[in-house]
PDB file of C-alpha atoms in Angstrom:
ATOM      1  CA  UNK A   1      -0.030  -0.003   0.105  1.00 66.00           C
ATOM      2  CA  UNK A   2       0.910   3.729   0.032  1.00 60.00           C
ATOM      3  CA  UNK A   3       2.077   6.012   2.192  1.00 56.00           C
ATOM      4  CA  UNK A   4       2.183   9.195   1.395  1.00 47.00           C
ATOM      5  CA  UNK A   5       1.481  12.184   4.024  1.00 50.00           C
ATOM      6  CA  UNK A   6       2.400  15.741   3.048  1.00 46.00           C
ATOM      7  CA  UNK A   7       3.599  17.909   5.367  1.00 41.00           C
ATOM      8  CA  UNK A   8       1.265  19.616   7.516  1.00 48.00           C
ATOM      9  CA  UNK A   9       0.819  23.313   7.908  1.00 46.00           C
ATOM     10  CA  UNK A  10       2.864  24.678  10.654  1.00 43.00           C
ATOM     11  CA  UNK A  11       0.991  24.461  14.152  1.00 49.00           C
ATOM     12  CA  UNK A  12       0.551  27.229  16.735  1.00 55.00           C
ATOM     13  CA  UNK A  13       3.155  25.001  19.014  1.00 57.00           C
ATOM     14  CA  UNK A  14       6.710  26.090  18.952  1.00 62.00           C
ATOM     15  CA  UNK A  15       7.854  22.858  20.703  1.00 76.00           C
ATOM     16  CA  UNK A  16       6.582  19.366  20.019  1.00 83.00           C
ATOM     17  CA  UNK A  17       6.245  16.911  23.239  1.00 86.00           C
ATOM     18  CA  UNK A  18       8.946  14.403  23.227  1.00 87.00           C
ATOM     19  CA  UNK A  19       6.744  11.662  25.352  1.00 90.00           C
ATOM     20  CA  UNK A  20       3.589   9.838  24.797  1.00 89.00           C
ATOM     21  CA  UNK A  21       1.983  11.482  28.308  1.00 92.00           C
ATOM     22  CA  UNK A  22       3.095  15.473  27.000  1.00 93.00           C
ATOM     23  CA  UNK A  23       1.566  14.448  23.457  1.00 93.00           C
ATOM     24  CA  UNK A  24      -1.749  13.207  25.022  1.00 93.00           C
ATOM     25  CA  UNK A  25      -2.220  16.501  26.547  1.00 94.00           C
ATOM     26  CA  UNK A  26      -1.523  18.063  23.437  1.00 94.00           C
ATOM     27  CA  UNK A  27      -3.843  16.186  21.704  1.00 94.00           C
ATOM     28  CA  UNK A  28      -6.738  16.659  24.402  1.00 94.00           C
ATOM     29  CA  UNK A  29      -6.724  20.602  23.748  1.00 94.00           C
ATOM     30  CA  UNK A  30      -6.303  19.916  20.138  1.00 93.00           C
ATOM     31  CA  UNK A  31      -9.528  17.651  19.971  1.00 94.00           C
ATOM     32  CA  UNK A  32     -11.626  20.468  21.939  1.00 94.00           C
ATOM     33  CA  UNK A  33     -10.723  22.929  19.989  1.00 93.00           C
ATOM     34  CA  UNK A  34     -11.182  20.466  16.634  1.00 94.00           C
ATOM     35  CA  UNK A  35      -7.564  21.502  15.686  1.00 95.00           C
ATOM     36  CA  UNK A  36      -7.077  19.100  12.350  1.00 95.00           C
ATOM     37  CA  UNK A  37      -3.557  19.654  11.870  1.00 94.00           C
ATOM     38  CA  UNK A  38      -2.451  18.665  15.290  1.00 95.00           C
ATOM     39  CA  UNK A  39      -4.205  15.997  15.709  1.00 96.00           C
ATOM     40  CA  UNK A  40      -2.920  14.625  12.483  1.00 96.00           C
ATOM     41  CA  UNK A  41       0.668  15.359  13.125  1.00 95.00           C
ATOM     42  CA  UNK A  42       0.097  13.904  16.751  1.00 95.00           C
ATOM     43  CA  UNK A  43      -1.491  10.888  15.121  1.00 96.00           C
ATOM     44  CA  UNK A  44       1.797  10.586  12.994  1.00 95.00           C
ATOM     45  CA  UNK A  45       4.220  10.600  15.555  1.00 95.00           C
ATOM     46  CA  UNK A  46       2.079   7.923  18.043  1.00 95.00           C
ATOM     47  CA  UNK A  47       2.092   5.769  14.908  1.00 94.00           C
ATOM     48  CA  UNK A  48       5.564   5.458  14.369  1.00 93.00           C
ATOM     49  CA  UNK A  49       6.268   5.343  18.292  1.00 94.00           C
ATOM     50  CA  UNK A  50       4.276   1.913  17.948  1.00 94.00           C
ATOM     51  CA  UNK A  51       1.208   3.404  19.949  1.00 95.00           C
ATOM     52  CA  UNK A  52      -1.484   2.343  17.623  1.00 96.00           C
ATOM     53  CA  UNK A  53      -4.377   2.448  19.539  1.00 97.00           C
ATOM     54  CA  UNK A  54      -3.908   6.136  20.459  1.00 96.00           C
ATOM     55  CA  UNK A  55      -2.675   6.548  16.965  1.00 96.00           C
ATOM     56  CA  UNK A  56      -6.174   5.333  15.521  1.00 97.00           C
ATOM     57  CA  UNK A  57      -8.053   7.871  17.806  1.00 97.00           C
ATOM     58  CA  UNK A  58      -6.095  11.017  16.950  1.00 97.00           C
ATOM     59  CA  UNK A  59      -6.353   9.880  13.253  1.00 97.00           C
ATOM     60  CA  UNK A  60     -10.394   9.267  13.862  1.00 97.00           C
ATOM     61  CA  UNK A  61     -10.400  12.957  15.485  1.00 97.00           C
ATOM     62  CA  UNK A  62      -8.486  14.103  13.074  1.00 97.00           C
ATOM     63  CA  UNK A  63     -10.759  13.007   9.961  1.00 96.00           C
ATOM     64  CA  UNK A  64     -13.685  14.378  12.079  1.00 95.00           C
ATOM     65  CA  UNK A  65     -12.017  17.673  12.319  1.00 95.00           C
ATOM     66  CA  UNK A  66     -11.639  17.778   8.415  1.00 93.00           C
ATOM     67  CA  UNK A  67      -7.688  16.792   7.680  1.00 94.00           C
ATOM     68  CA  UNK A  68      -8.159  15.123   4.375  1.00 84.00           C
ATOM     69  CA  UNK A  69      -5.412  12.684   4.841  1.00 94.00           C
ATOM     70  CA  UNK A  70      -6.709  11.364   8.257  1.00 96.00           C
ATOM     71  CA  UNK A  71      -8.658   8.260   7.240  1.00 97.00           C
ATOM     72  CA  UNK A  72      -6.253   7.359   4.630  1.00 96.00           C
ATOM     73  CA  UNK A  73      -3.810   6.800   7.226  1.00 96.00           C
ATOM     74  CA  UNK A  74      -6.345   4.876   9.714  1.00 97.00           C
ATOM     75  CA  UNK A  75      -6.880   2.559   6.939  1.00 96.00           C
ATOM     76  CA  UNK A  76      -2.750   2.054   6.361  1.00 95.00           C
ATOM     77  CA  UNK A  77      -2.822   1.210  10.343  1.00 96.00           C
ATOM     78  CA  UNK A  78      -6.208  -0.987  10.238  1.00 96.00           C
ATOM     79  CA  UNK A  79      -4.397  -3.156   7.519  1.00 95.00           C
ATOM     80  CA  UNK A  80      -1.342  -3.400   9.241  1.00 93.00           C
ATOM     81  CA  UNK A  81      -3.810  -5.030  12.310  1.00 95.00           C
ATOM     82  CA  UNK A  82      -5.374  -7.203   9.887  1.00 94.00           C
ATOM     83  CA  UNK A  83      -8.803  -5.523  10.465  1.00 96.00           C
ATOM     84  CA  UNK A  84      -9.593  -5.828   7.073  1.00 96.00           C
ATOM     85  CA  UNK A  85     -13.646  -4.722   7.517  1.00 97.00           C
ATOM     86  CA  UNK A  86     -12.755  -1.487   9.734  1.00 97.00           C
ATOM     87  CA  UNK A  87      -9.483  -0.570   6.928  1.00 97.00           C
ATOM     88  CA  UNK A  88     -11.948  -1.306   3.663  1.00 97.00           C
ATOM     89  CA  UNK A  89     -14.326   1.541   5.546  1.00 97.00           C
ATOM     90  CA  UNK A  90     -11.469   3.706   6.441  1.00 97.00           C
ATOM     91  CA  UNK A  91     -10.323   3.605   2.931  1.00 97.00           C
ATOM     92  CA  UNK A  92     -13.602   4.304   1.652  1.00 97.00           C
ATOM     93  CA  UNK A  93     -14.310   7.486   3.898  1.00 96.00           C
ATOM     94  CA  UNK A  94     -10.763   8.672   3.056  1.00 96.00           C
ATOM     95  CA  UNK A  95     -11.927   8.314  -0.971  1.00 96.00           C
ATOM     96  CA  UNK A  96     -15.639   9.888  -0.034  1.00 95.00           C
ATOM     97  CA  UNK A  97     -13.488  12.976   1.556  1.00 94.00           C
ATOM     98  CA  UNK A  98     -11.352  13.142  -1.706  1.00 93.00           C
ATOM     99  CA  UNK A  99      -8.680  11.374  -1.283  1.00 93.00           C
ATOM    100  CA  UNK A 100      -7.554   9.677  -4.489  1.00 93.00           C
ATOM    101  CA  UNK A 101      -4.119   7.716  -2.856  1.00 93.00           C
ATOM    102  CA  UNK A 102      -7.146   5.595  -0.924  1.00 96.00           C
ATOM    103  CA  UNK A 103      -8.417   4.374  -4.277  1.00 96.00           C
ATOM    104  CA  UNK A 104      -5.058   2.154  -4.796  1.00 95.00           C
ATOM    105  CA  UNK A 105      -4.868   1.120  -1.521  1.00 95.00           C
ATOM    106  CA  UNK A 106      -8.273  -0.090  -1.404  1.00 97.00           C
ATOM    107  CA  UNK A 107      -7.987  -1.666  -4.824  1.00 96.00           C
ATOM    108  CA  UNK A 108      -4.749  -3.719  -3.024  1.00 95.00           C
ATOM    109  CA  UNK A 109      -6.831  -5.000  -0.179  1.00 96.00           C
ATOM    110  CA  UNK A 110      -9.846  -5.968  -2.610  1.00 96.00           C
ATOM    111  CA  UNK A 111      -7.603  -8.046  -4.573  1.00 94.00           C
ATOM    112  CA  UNK A 112      -6.272  -9.699  -1.300  1.00 93.00           C
ATOM    113  CA  UNK A 113      -9.736 -10.386  -0.062  1.00 93.00           C
ATOM    114  CA  UNK A 114     -10.781 -11.817  -3.477  1.00 93.00           C
ATOM    115  CA  UNK A 115     -13.187  -9.018  -4.611  1.00 96.00           C
ATOM    116  CA  UNK A 116     -10.978  -8.570  -7.950  1.00 95.00           C
ATOM    117  CA  UNK A 117     -13.650  -7.102 -10.078  1.00 96.00           C
ATOM    118  CA  UNK A 118     -14.344  -4.362  -7.719  1.00 97.00           C
ATOM    119  CA  UNK A 119     -10.465  -3.964  -7.090  1.00 96.00           C
ATOM    120  CA  UNK A 120     -10.106  -3.225 -10.739  1.00 97.00           C
ATOM    121  CA  UNK A 121     -12.774  -0.557 -10.621  1.00 97.00           C
ATOM    122  CA  UNK A 122     -10.645   0.878  -7.655  1.00 97.00           C
ATOM    123  CA  UNK A 123      -7.482   0.538  -9.878  1.00 97.00           C
ATOM    124  CA  UNK A 124      -9.372   2.443 -12.922  1.00 97.00           C
ATOM    125  CA  UNK A 125     -10.532   5.124 -10.884  1.00 98.00           C
ATOM    126  CA  UNK A 126      -7.267   5.756  -9.063  1.00 97.00           C
ATOM    127  CA  UNK A 127      -5.401   5.217 -12.786  1.00 96.00           C
ATOM    128  CA  UNK A 128      -8.217   8.309 -13.942  1.00 96.00           C
ATOM    129  CA  UNK A 129      -6.402  10.367 -10.972  1.00 95.00           C
ATOM    130  CA  UNK A 130      -2.999   9.786 -12.217  1.00 94.00           C
ATOM    131  CA  UNK A 131      -1.793   7.006 -10.476  1.00 94.00           C
ATOM    132  CA  UNK A 132       0.467   4.752 -12.382  1.00 93.00           C
ATOM    133  CA  UNK A 133       1.045   1.850  -9.814  1.00 93.00           C
ATOM    134  CA  UNK A 134      -2.418   1.375 -10.191  1.00 95.00           C
ATOM    135  CA  UNK A 135      -1.964   1.056 -13.862  1.00 93.00           C
ATOM    136  CA  UNK A 136       0.647  -1.702 -13.335  1.00 91.00           C
ATOM    137  CA  UNK A 137      -1.581  -3.880 -10.575  1.00 92.00           C
ATOM    138  CA  UNK A 138      -4.471  -3.364 -13.036  1.00 95.00           C
ATOM    139  CA  UNK A 139      -2.394  -5.045 -15.589  1.00 92.00           C
ATOM    140  CA  UNK A 140      -1.284  -7.756 -13.266  1.00 90.00           C
ATOM    141  CA  UNK A 141      -4.660  -8.729 -12.793  1.00 93.00           C
ATOM    142  CA  UNK A 142      -5.408  -8.535 -16.346  1.00 93.00           C
ATOM    143  CA  UNK A 143      -2.557 -10.891 -17.014  1.00 89.00           C
ATOM    144  CA  UNK A 144      -3.524 -13.274 -14.746  1.00 88.00           C
ATOM    145  CA  UNK A 145      -6.720 -13.704 -16.519  1.00 91.00           C
ATOM    146  CA  UNK A 146      -5.251 -14.332 -19.539  1.00 90.00           C
ATOM    147  CA  UNK A 147      -5.525 -10.810 -20.929  1.00 92.00           C
ATOM    148  CA  UNK A 148      -2.260 -10.300 -22.086  1.00 88.00           C
ATOM    149  CA  UNK A 149      -2.558  -7.999 -24.623  1.00 90.00           C
ATOM    150  CA  UNK A 150      -4.489  -5.677 -22.519  1.00 94.00           C
ATOM    151  CA  UNK A 151      -1.895  -6.188 -19.714  1.00 91.00           C
ATOM    152  CA  UNK A 152       1.135  -5.240 -21.584  1.00 89.00           C
ATOM    153  CA  UNK A 153      -0.929  -2.257 -22.846  1.00 93.00           C
ATOM    154  CA  UNK A 154      -1.299  -0.804 -19.232  1.00 93.00           C
ATOM    155  CA  UNK A 155       2.427  -1.930 -18.552  1.00 89.00           C
ATOM    156  CA  UNK A 156       3.594   0.147 -21.741  1.00 90.00           C
ATOM    157  CA  UNK A 157       1.370   3.176 -20.557  1.00 93.00           C
ATOM    158  CA  UNK A 158       2.880   2.951 -16.940  1.00 91.00           C
ATOM    159  CA  UNK A 159       6.327   2.775 -18.427  1.00 88.00           C
ATOM    160  CA  UNK A 160       5.651   5.759 -20.669  1.00 91.00           C
ATOM    161  CA  UNK A 161       4.502   7.715 -17.328  1.00 92.00           C
ATOM    162  CA  UNK A 162       7.979   6.651 -16.051  1.00 89.00           C
ATOM    163  CA  UNK A 163       6.846   3.908 -13.741  1.00 86.00           C
ATOM    164  CA  UNK A 164       9.709   1.815 -12.754  1.00 79.00           C
ATOM    165  CA  UNK A 165       7.692  -1.239 -11.743  1.00 75.00           C
ATOM    166  CA  UNK A 166       6.568  -1.469 -15.097  1.00 77.00           C
ATOM    167  CA  UNK A 167      10.467  -2.410 -16.386  1.00 68.00           C
ATOM    168  CA  UNK A 168       9.688  -5.651 -14.152  1.00 67.00           C
ATOM    169  CA  UNK A 169       6.266  -6.275 -15.466  1.00 71.00           C
ATOM    170  CA  UNK A 170       7.121  -6.283 -19.368  1.00 69.00           C
ATOM    171  CA  UNK A 171      10.355  -8.557 -18.411  1.00 58.00           C
ATOM    172  CA  UNK A 172       8.135 -11.017 -16.819  1.00 55.00           C
ATOM    173  CA  UNK A 173       4.752  -9.781 -16.928  1.00 49.00           C
ATOM    174  CA  UNK A 174       2.331 -10.850 -13.696  1.00 48.00           C
ATOM    175  CA  UNK A 175       4.863  -9.868 -11.136  1.00 48.00           C
ATOM    176  CA  UNK A 176       4.442  -6.023 -10.391  1.00 51.00           C
ATOM    177  CA  UNK A 177       4.551  -6.798  -6.780  1.00 53.00           C
ATOM    178  CA  UNK A 178       8.155  -8.140  -7.130  1.00 52.00           C
ATOM    179  CA  UNK A 179       9.313  -4.590  -8.327  1.00 56.00           C
ATOM    180  CA  UNK A 180       7.392  -2.841  -5.640  1.00 59.00           C
ATOM    181  CA  UNK A 181       9.493  -5.236  -3.251  1.00 62.00           C
ATOM    182  CA  UNK A 182      12.706  -3.863  -4.916  1.00 64.00           C
ATOM    183  CA  UNK A 183      11.870  -0.034  -4.856  1.00 61.00           C
ATOM    184  CA  UNK A 184      10.688  -0.349  -1.018  1.00 62.00           C
ATOM    185  CA  UNK A 185      14.037  -2.376  -0.227  1.00 67.00           C
ATOM    186  CA  UNK A 186      15.987   0.740  -1.854  1.00 67.00           C
ATOM    187  CA  UNK A 187      14.359   3.260  -0.113  1.00 62.00           C
ATOM    188  CA  UNK A 188      14.298   1.405   3.512  1.00 64.00           C
ATOM    189  CA  UNK A 189      18.368   1.159   2.531  1.00 69.00           C
ATOM    190  CA  UNK A 190      18.336   5.039   1.852  1.00 66.00           C
ATOM    191  CA  UNK A 191      16.997   5.377   5.546  1.00 63.00           C
ATOM    192  CA  UNK A 192      13.056   5.844   4.454  1.00 59.00           C
ATOM    193  CA  UNK A 193      11.580   4.600   7.669  1.00 53.00           C
ATOM    194  CA  UNK A 194       8.247   4.514   6.472  1.00 57.00           C
ATOM    195  CA  UNK A 195       9.166   1.788   3.456  1.00 59.00           C
ATOM    196  CA  UNK A 196       9.552  -0.800   6.775  1.00 59.00           C
ATOM    197  CA  UNK A 197       5.669  -0.065   6.821  1.00 60.00           C
ATOM    198  CA  UNK A 198       4.809  -0.205   3.222  1.00 60.00           C
ATOM    199  CA  UNK A 199       7.103  -3.435   3.214  1.00 61.00           C
ATOM    200  CA  UNK A 200       5.643  -5.202   5.759  1.00 64.00           C
ATOM    201  CA  UNK A 201       1.839  -4.222   4.104  1.00 60.00           C
ATOM    202  CA  UNK A 202       3.462  -5.799   0.738  1.00 58.00           C
ATOM    203  CA  UNK A 203       4.354  -9.139   2.511  1.00 57.00           C
ATOM    204  CA  UNK A 204       1.012  -9.047   3.902  1.00 57.00           C
ATOM    205  CA  UNK A 205      -0.691  -8.243   0.625  1.00 52.00           C
ATOM    206  CA  UNK A 206       1.312 -11.296  -1.329  1.00 48.00           C
ATOM    207  CA  UNK A 207       1.553 -13.611   1.523  1.00 47.00           C
ATOM    208  CA  UNK A 208       4.708 -13.142   2.245  1.00 46.00           C
ATOM    209  CA  UNK A 209       6.651 -12.944   5.472  1.00 45.00           C
ATOM    210  CA  UNK A 210      10.200 -12.278   6.660  1.00 41.00           C
ATOM    211  CA  UNK A 211      12.203 -11.876   9.742  1.00 40.00           C
ATOM    212  CA  UNK A 212      14.541  -8.837  10.231  1.00 40.00           C
ATOM    213  CA  UNK A 213      13.204  -6.600   7.381  1.00 33.00           C
TER     214      UNK A 213
END
């Protein structure tokens, strides 16, 4: 799944708390004010600290306060916890609030659940929003259905748009997820902490597990 959280606007806080207890006090005040930016930033901090129950609460509050990415991030946490129904609901809420990134993640989740026809519709919607990763994944689905000409056309389309995963799919069609693994491992080696989360999600989607990512 994707993890793209744009930086929020600057908040009124001069210094962010560095302990969970101090952050909890900040978020309590933010919830009373309906401060979506503070709630969202606090949720991300809690998420990175591994305090997932508190992070999910903060994401929900941020979403209810109008942050456009909060439901999307909530869906990612729920997917990591294998709470598939709740993750699907969160992604659908994100889409309803205009978050196009959630279309791709919802598509992956639906593939995992065996709902391939609906997954294809989500990937098509994501493609319409400019997501070339969705183009590659839709191509992989079509390839496995035996629609190789349509699949290769999608891979070529993604390649023309600069999507490097399409190289892998054209070289060995139907292996788009392997290309995603390579990209995420490269990002992880470069110090991208959130690539660790995405790699775990990817392995969950394809039934692959590893120790010591």
